[in-house]
Amino acid sequence: MNEIANFCERVGADVDKVRVGIGTDSRIGKRFLFPGIGYGGSCFPKDVKALYKSGKDAGYTFDILQSVIRVNDLQKKILLPRIDAYFKGDLKNKTIAIWGLAFKPETDDIREAPSLYVIDELLAKGAKVQAFDPEAMENVRKKLGNTITFGTNMYDVLDRADALVICTEWSIFRTPDFEKMKKKLKNHVIFDGRNLYDTQEIKDEGFYYSS
């Protein structure tokens, strides 16, 4: 679905409408047809790589698994060129708010979490990161120490932030108070790695929105 989303962006199509259309086919279903910045966790990445290696050991190349691994690695960093372009290549001392650290909602697991790849790239470019997650902040604190700051709620990390990046699709992020967000953010800019909002509606709210 991520490849379809990337193609839709190139040709100006609405990936949500395409996703719904594909999902109407009962042979496919709609449960897992959500584009985003990649999968993580302890199981799926390991299992995919293990099956691919088993094939190689047996003299067989799983081309589709090779592509899955490659595309997922690319998806984890797909927002960075957009962020970099928006700030004209200068992220030094920019404050970036992050919503979501866990690899998926309803867990504190950060193994292979896309958020960590995003944070590493932002820090490497000199940005300051302030993040919030309902469950995973302590695990990230253990891993990253004081290289980033953490909020007590989803809104206080927006204070004077130059942009918001959404990395995990927690339910509380789906229906935020947009007026409160605009009062907090220095710039009304959202880079959404989980396609949580309707593109036109969020633009009508007065945000620059990239998903």
mmCIF file of C-alpha atoms in Angstrom:
data_model
loop_
_atom_site.group_PDB
_atom_site.id
_atom_site.type_symbol
_atom_site.label_atom_id
_atom_site.label_comp_id
_atom_site.label_asym_id
_atom_site.label_seq_id
_atom_site.Cartn_x
_atom_site.Cartn_y
_atom_site.Cartn_z
ATOM 1 C CA MET A 1 0.000 0.000 0.000
ATOM 2 C CA ASN A 2 2.932 2.327 0.617
ATOM 3 C CA GLU A 3 4.049 1.926 -2.993
ATOM 4 C CA ILE A 4 0.512 2.773 -4.141
ATOM 5 C CA ALA A 5 0.546 5.826 -1.841
ATOM 6 C CA ASN A 6 3.845 7.028 -3.300
ATOM 7 C CA PHE A 7 2.468 6.601 -6.829
ATOM 8 C CA CYS A 8 -0.747 8.441 -5.904
ATOM 9 C CA GLU A 9 1.309 11.368 -4.663
ATOM 10 C CA ARG A 10 3.158 11.548 -7.982
ATOM 11 C CA VAL A 11 -0.017 11.566 -10.096
ATOM 12 C CA GLY A 12 -2.248 13.615 -7.789
ATOM 13 C CA ALA A 13 -4.607 10.805 -6.774
ATOM 14 C CA ASP A 14 -6.225 10.467 -3.332
ATOM 15 C CA VAL A 15 -4.732 7.351 -1.748
ATOM 16 C CA ASP A 16 -7.586 7.096 0.758
ATOM 17 C CA LYS A 17 -10.101 6.741 -2.065
ATOM 18 C CA VAL A 18 -7.876 4.202 -3.784
ATOM 19 C CA ARG A 19 -7.487 2.298 -0.502
ATOM 20 C CA VAL A 20 -11.243 2.134 0.033
ATOM 21 C CA GLY A 21 -11.750 0.958 -3.536
ATOM 22 C CA ILE A 22 -9.170 -1.815 -3.215
ATOM 23 C CA GLY A 23 -10.643 -2.852 0.135
ATOM 24 C CA THR A 24 -14.059 -3.515 -1.380
ATOM 25 C CA ASP A 25 -12.586 -6.604 -3.027
ATOM 26 C CA SER A 26 -13.398 -9.375 -0.544
ATOM 27 C CA ARG A 27 -10.302 -11.294 -1.633
ATOM 28 C CA ILE A 28 -8.165 -8.440 -0.315
ATOM 29 C CA GLY A 29 -10.159 -6.745 2.444
ATOM 30 C CA LYS A 30 -9.458 -3.370 4.001
ATOM 31 C CA ARG A 31 -8.072 -4.159 7.448
ATOM 32 C CA PHE A 32 -4.387 -3.582 6.699
ATOM 33 C CA LEU A 33 -4.582 -1.204 3.743
ATOM 34 C CA PHE A 34 -3.151 1.851 5.469
ATOM 35 C CA PRO A 35 -0.131 3.652 4.022
ATOM 36 C CA GLY A 36 2.413 5.155 6.384
ATOM 37 C CA ILE A 37 6.032 5.423 7.433
ATOM 38 C CA GLY A 38 6.623 1.717 7.754
ATOM 39 C CA TYR A 39 6.184 -1.160 10.163
ATOM 40 C CA GLY A 40 8.294 -2.072 13.174
ATOM 41 C CA GLY A 41 8.088 -4.172 16.314
ATOM 42 C CA SER A 42 9.734 -7.368 17.450
ATOM 43 C CA CYS A 43 7.954 -9.866 15.201
ATOM 44 C CA PHE A 44 7.154 -8.790 11.667
ATOM 45 C CA PRO A 45 10.567 -7.321 10.706
ATOM 46 C CA LYS A 46 12.355 -10.341 12.180
ATOM 47 C CA ASP A 47 10.002 -12.863 10.577
ATOM 48 C CA VAL A 48 10.200 -11.298 7.123
ATOM 49 C CA LYS A 49 14.008 -11.189 7.239
ATOM 50 C CA ALA A 50 14.202 -14.742 8.612
ATOM 51 C CA LEU A 51 12.031 -16.114 5.807
ATOM 52 C CA TYR A 52 14.051 -14.205 3.222
ATOM 53 C CA LYS A 53 17.305 -15.612 4.656
ATOM 54 C CA SER A 54 15.865 -19.137 4.712
ATOM 55 C CA GLY A 55 15.134 -18.776 1.023
ATOM 56 C CA LYS A 56 18.664 -17.548 0.292
ATOM 57 C CA ASP A 57 20.122 -20.457 2.286
ATOM 58 C CA ALA A 58 18.089 -22.813 0.108
ATOM 59 C CA GLY A 59 19.262 -21.116 -3.078
ATOM 60 C CA TYR A 60 15.999 -19.258 -3.671
ATOM 61 C CA THR A 61 15.427 -15.497 -3.670
ATOM 62 C CA PHE A 62 12.074 -14.223 -2.412
ATOM 63 C CA ASP A 63 11.874 -11.192 -4.697
ATOM 64 C CA ILE A 64 8.691 -9.910 -3.093
ATOM 65 C CA LEU A 65 10.152 -10.172 0.428
ATOM 66 C CA GLN A 66 13.299 -8.407 -0.745
ATOM 67 C CA SER A 67 11.091 -5.596 -2.031
ATOM 68 C CA VAL A 68 9.060 -5.491 1.194
ATOM 69 C CA ILE A 69 12.228 -5.066 3.266
ATOM 70 C CA ARG A 70 13.641 -2.422 0.912
ATOM 71 C CA VAL A 71 10.416 -0.408 0.697
ATOM 72 C CA ASN A 72 9.872 -0.526 4.456
ATOM 73 C CA ASP A 73 13.385 0.816 5.057
ATOM 74 C CA LEU A 74 12.657 3.637 2.613
ATOM 75 C CA GLN A 75 9.258 4.407 4.155
ATOM 76 C CA LYS A 76 10.776 4.984 7.581
ATOM 77 C CA LYS A 77 12.682 7.940 6.174
ATOM 78 C CA ILE A 78 10.198 9.138 3.563
ATOM 79 C CA LEU A 79 9.138 12.213 5.545
ATOM 80 C CA LEU A 80 12.658 13.537 5.962
ATOM 81 C CA PRO A 81 13.149 14.902 2.410
ATOM 82 C CA ARG A 82 9.790 16.686 2.701
ATOM 83 C CA ILE A 83 10.711 18.214 6.044
ATOM 84 C CA ASP A 84 14.135 19.171 4.729
ATOM 85 C CA ALA A 85 12.627 20.752 1.617
ATOM 86 C CA TYR A 86 10.078 22.741 3.623
ATOM 87 C CA PHE A 87 12.863 24.269 5.715
ATOM 88 C CA LYS A 88 15.045 24.760 2.621
ATOM 89 C CA GLY A 89 17.711 22.384 3.886
ATOM 90 C CA ASP A 90 18.240 24.220 7.158
ATOM 91 C CA LEU A 91 16.946 22.340 10.202
ATOM 92 C CA LYS A 92 19.619 23.608 12.563
ATOM 93 C CA ASN A 93 18.003 24.762 15.828
ATOM 94 C CA LYS A 94 14.517 24.149 14.446
ATOM 95 C CA THR A 95 12.174 22.676 17.055
ATOM 96 C CA ILE A 96 10.253 19.648 15.815
ATOM 97 C CA ALA A 97 7.408 18.130 17.830
ATOM 98 C CA ILE A 98 6.827 14.380 17.540
ATOM 99 C CA TRP A 99 3.510 12.679 18.244
ATOM 100 C CA GLY A 100 3.982 8.954 18.729
ATOM 101 C CA LEU A 101 7.086 6.927 19.545
ATOM 102 C CA ALA A 102 5.891 3.312 19.776
ATOM 103 C CA PHE A 103 5.949 1.234 16.598
ATOM 104 C CA LYS A 104 2.152 0.970 16.777
ATOM 105 C CA PRO A 105 -0.661 2.168 19.085
ATOM 106 C CA GLU A 106 -1.538 0.475 22.374
ATOM 107 C CA THR A 107 2.020 -0.589 23.199
ATOM 108 C CA ASP A 108 5.237 0.770 24.677
ATOM 109 C CA ASP A 109 7.347 -1.290 22.258
ATOM 110 C CA ILE A 110 9.831 0.835 20.301
ATOM 111 C CA ARG A 111 11.763 -1.947 18.582
ATOM 112 C CA GLU A 112 12.284 -0.958 14.935
ATOM 113 C CA ALA A 113 9.904 1.970 15.498
ATOM 114 C CA PRO A 114 9.860 4.417 12.559
ATOM 115 C CA SER A 115 9.918 7.303 15.043
ATOM 116 C CA LEU A 116 13.490 6.434 16.034
ATOM 117 C CA TYR A 117 14.681 6.716 12.439
ATOM 118 C CA VAL A 118 12.925 10.068 12.073
ATOM 119 C CA ILE A 119 14.405 11.368 15.325
ATOM 120 C CA ASP A 120 17.935 10.225 14.423
ATOM 121 C CA GLU A 121 17.756 12.051 11.090
ATOM 122 C CA LEU A 122 16.368 15.222 12.666
ATOM 123 C CA LEU A 123 19.061 15.283 15.349
ATOM 124 C CA ALA A 124 21.760 14.657 12.748
ATOM 125 C CA LYS A 125 20.583 17.781 10.921
ATOM 126 C CA GLY A 126 20.754 19.890 14.086
ATOM 127 C CA ALA A 127 17.056 20.011 14.955
ATOM 128 C CA LYS A 128 15.701 19.988 18.489
ATOM 129 C CA VAL A 129 13.090 17.307 19.166
ATOM 130 C CA GLN A 130 10.331 17.330 21.761
ATOM 131 C CA ALA A 131 8.146 14.225 21.805
ATOM 132 C CA PHE A 132 5.034 12.719 23.350
ATOM 133 C CA ASP A 133 3.688 9.176 23.411
ATOM 134 C CA PRO A 134 1.043 7.799 25.798
ATOM 135 C CA GLU A 135 3.106 4.697 26.631
ATOM 136 C CA ALA A 136 6.570 4.596 25.096
ATOM 137 C CA MET A 137 8.381 7.671 26.407
ATOM 138 C CA GLU A 138 10.257 5.864 29.178
ATOM 139 C CA ASN A 139 11.654 3.311 26.742
ATOM 140 C CA VAL A 140 12.807 6.064 24.399
ATOM 141 C CA ARG A 141 14.303 7.979 27.317
ATOM 142 C CA LYS A 142 16.366 4.895 28.211
ATOM 143 C CA LYS A 143 17.576 4.645 24.631
ATOM 144 C CA LEU A 144 18.170 8.292 23.739
ATOM 145 C CA GLY A 145 18.758 9.897 27.136
ATOM 146 C CA ASN A 146 18.588 13.673 27.118
ATOM 147 C CA THR A 147 19.147 14.092 23.384
ATOM 148 C CA ILE A 148 15.438 14.925 23.092
ATOM 149 C CA THR A 149 12.851 16.327 25.499
ATOM 150 C CA PHE A 150 9.537 14.754 26.462
ATOM 151 C CA GLY A 151 6.135 16.294 27.075
ATOM 152 C CA THR A 152 3.552 15.529 29.719
ATOM 153 C CA ASN A 153 0.760 15.659 27.133
ATOM 154 C CA MET A 154 0.252 15.907 23.389
ATOM 155 C CA TYR A 155 -0.149 19.664 23.396
ATOM 156 C CA ASP A 156 2.767 20.895 25.484
ATOM 157 C CA VAL A 157 5.292 19.462 22.989
ATOM 158 C CA LEU A 158 3.791 21.833 20.424
ATOM 159 C CA ASP A 159 4.943 24.936 22.315
ATOM 160 C CA ARG A 160 6.883 27.126 19.865
ATOM 161 C CA ALA A 161 7.508 24.129 17.598
ATOM 162 C CA ASP A 162 8.388 24.859 13.985
ATOM 163 C CA ALA A 163 6.507 21.744 12.842
ATOM 164 C CA LEU A 164 4.694 18.641 14.066
ATOM 165 C CA VAL A 165 5.589 15.147 12.849
ATOM 166 C CA ILE A 166 3.136 12.295 13.505
ATOM 167 C CA CYS A 167 4.767 8.866 13.742
ATOM 168 C CA THR A 168 2.191 6.637 15.496
ATOM 169 C CA GLU A 169 -1.557 6.490 14.922
ATOM 170 C CA TRP A 170 -2.717 6.656 18.555
ATOM 171 C CA SER A 171 -6.471 7.331 18.767
ATOM 172 C CA ILE A 172 -5.947 10.539 20.769
ATOM 173 C CA PHE A 173 -4.066 12.017 17.812
ATOM 174 C CA ARG A 174 -6.971 11.417 15.435
ATOM 175 C CA THR A 175 -9.305 14.055 16.893
ATOM 176 C CA PRO A 176 -7.143 16.847 18.319
ATOM 177 C CA ASP A 177 -8.196 20.376 19.167
ATOM 178 C CA PHE A 178 -6.911 22.131 16.052
ATOM 179 C CA GLU A 179 -7.470 25.609 17.473
ATOM 180 C CA LYS A 180 -5.358 24.719 20.498
ATOM 181 C CA MET A 181 -2.699 23.339 18.184
ATOM 182 C CA LYS A 182 -2.567 26.576 16.200
ATOM 183 C CA LYS A 183 -2.121 28.587 19.374
ATOM 184 C CA LYS A 184 0.776 26.385 20.467
ATOM 185 C CA LEU A 185 2.678 25.838 17.227
ATOM 186 C CA LYS A 186 5.072 28.492 15.987
ATOM 187 C CA ASN A 187 4.261 27.416 12.427
ATOM 188 C CA HIS A 188 1.036 25.652 11.471
ATOM 189 C CA VAL A 189 2.874 22.781 9.807
ATOM 190 C CA ILE A 190 2.122 19.049 10.043
ATOM 191 C CA PHE A 191 4.032 16.155 8.505
ATOM 192 C CA ASP A 192 1.752 13.167 8.996
ATOM 193 C CA GLY A 193 3.398 9.769 8.703
ATOM 194 C CA ARG A 194 0.128 7.947 9.367
ATOM 195 C CA ASN A 195 -2.382 9.783 7.161
ATOM 196 C CA LEU A 196 -4.676 10.560 10.083
ATOM 197 C CA TYR A 197 -6.511 13.533 8.611
ATOM 198 C CA ASP A 198 -8.475 14.412 5.520
ATOM 199 C CA THR A 199 -6.143 16.489 3.370
ATOM 200 C CA GLN A 200 -8.679 19.142 2.382
ATOM 201 C CA GLU A 201 -10.193 19.445 5.858
ATOM 202 C CA ILE A 202 -6.829 19.953 7.545
ATOM 203 C CA LYS A 203 -5.848 22.565 4.962
ATOM 204 C CA ASP A 204 -9.182 24.303 5.550
ATOM 205 C CA GLU A 205 -8.197 24.436 9.230
ATOM 206 C CA GLY A 206 -5.231 26.562 8.178
ATOM 207 C CA PHE A 207 -2.397 24.035 8.280
ATOM 208 C CA TYR A 208 0.356 23.219 5.841
ATOM 209 C CA TYR A 209 -0.129 19.452 5.633
ATOM 210 C CA SER A 210 2.081 16.776 4.114
ATOM 211 C CA SER A 211 1.153 13.103 4.436
#
